XYZ file of C-alpha atoms in Angstrom:
66
model
C 0.095 0.184 -0.097
C 2.883 2.256 0.342
C 3.340 2.785 -3.124
C 0.141 4.221 -3.642
C 1.218 6.899 -0.570
C -1.098 4.707 2.096
C 0.518 3.479 5.240
C -0.659 1.767 8.022
C -1.394 3.364 11.004
C 1.650 2.885 13.905
C 4.008 1.966 10.850
C 6.749 4.176 11.662
C 9.081 3.811 14.613
C 7.722 5.993 17.598
C 9.700 9.083 17.849
C 11.237 9.665 21.603
C 9.451 12.344 23.621
C 11.685 15.180 24.494
C 10.969 18.749 26.679
C 9.602 20.775 24.594
C 9.592 24.904 24.804
C 6.243 24.379 27.156
C 7.806 22.084 29.457
C 10.972 24.272 30.147
C 8.327 27.232 30.909
C 6.308 24.912 33.368
C 9.317 24.021 35.293
C 10.711 27.794 35.165
C 7.401 28.695 36.472
C 7.720 26.298 39.191
C 10.858 27.489 40.459
C 9.646 30.895 40.498
C 6.885 30.227 42.486
C 8.813 28.233 45.169
C 11.425 31.294 45.248
C 8.469 33.636 45.884
C 7.030 31.661 48.748
C 10.816 31.413 50.147
C 11.120 35.347 49.904
C 7.498 35.407 51.668
C 8.235 33.092 54.313
C 11.563 34.759 55.211
C 9.370 38.299 55.449
C 7.040 36.591 57.302
C 9.238 35.424 59.686
C 11.166 38.458 60.069
C 7.864 40.480 60.917
C 5.403 37.913 62.960
C 6.013 38.190 66.445
C 7.583 34.765 67.582
C 9.329 34.305 63.969
C 6.139 32.033 62.904
C 4.184 33.644 60.139
C 1.488 31.007 60.036
C 0.620 31.674 64.095
C -2.515 33.459 64.007
C -3.204 36.333 66.007
C -6.418 38.040 67.723
C -7.646 40.802 65.761
C -7.851 42.985 68.320
C -4.164 42.599 68.989
C -2.054 42.938 66.471
C 1.723 42.660 67.314
C 4.329 43.089 65.315
C 8.063 41.699 66.402
C 10.651 44.485 67.388
């Protein structure tokens, strides 16, 4: 059938999958988000009382670390 320009499905050797530009952009985005979260965590520990940015404070008594 190949002499008529028709090919059987799956007749070609499968191409190895390689990372493309979208994979690289997604990886760059994930790394950027992790860096941003780390920077916010560091900034939160500098401002939060007792150095714990996840500590819940009483809304009527907001204290910042000196």
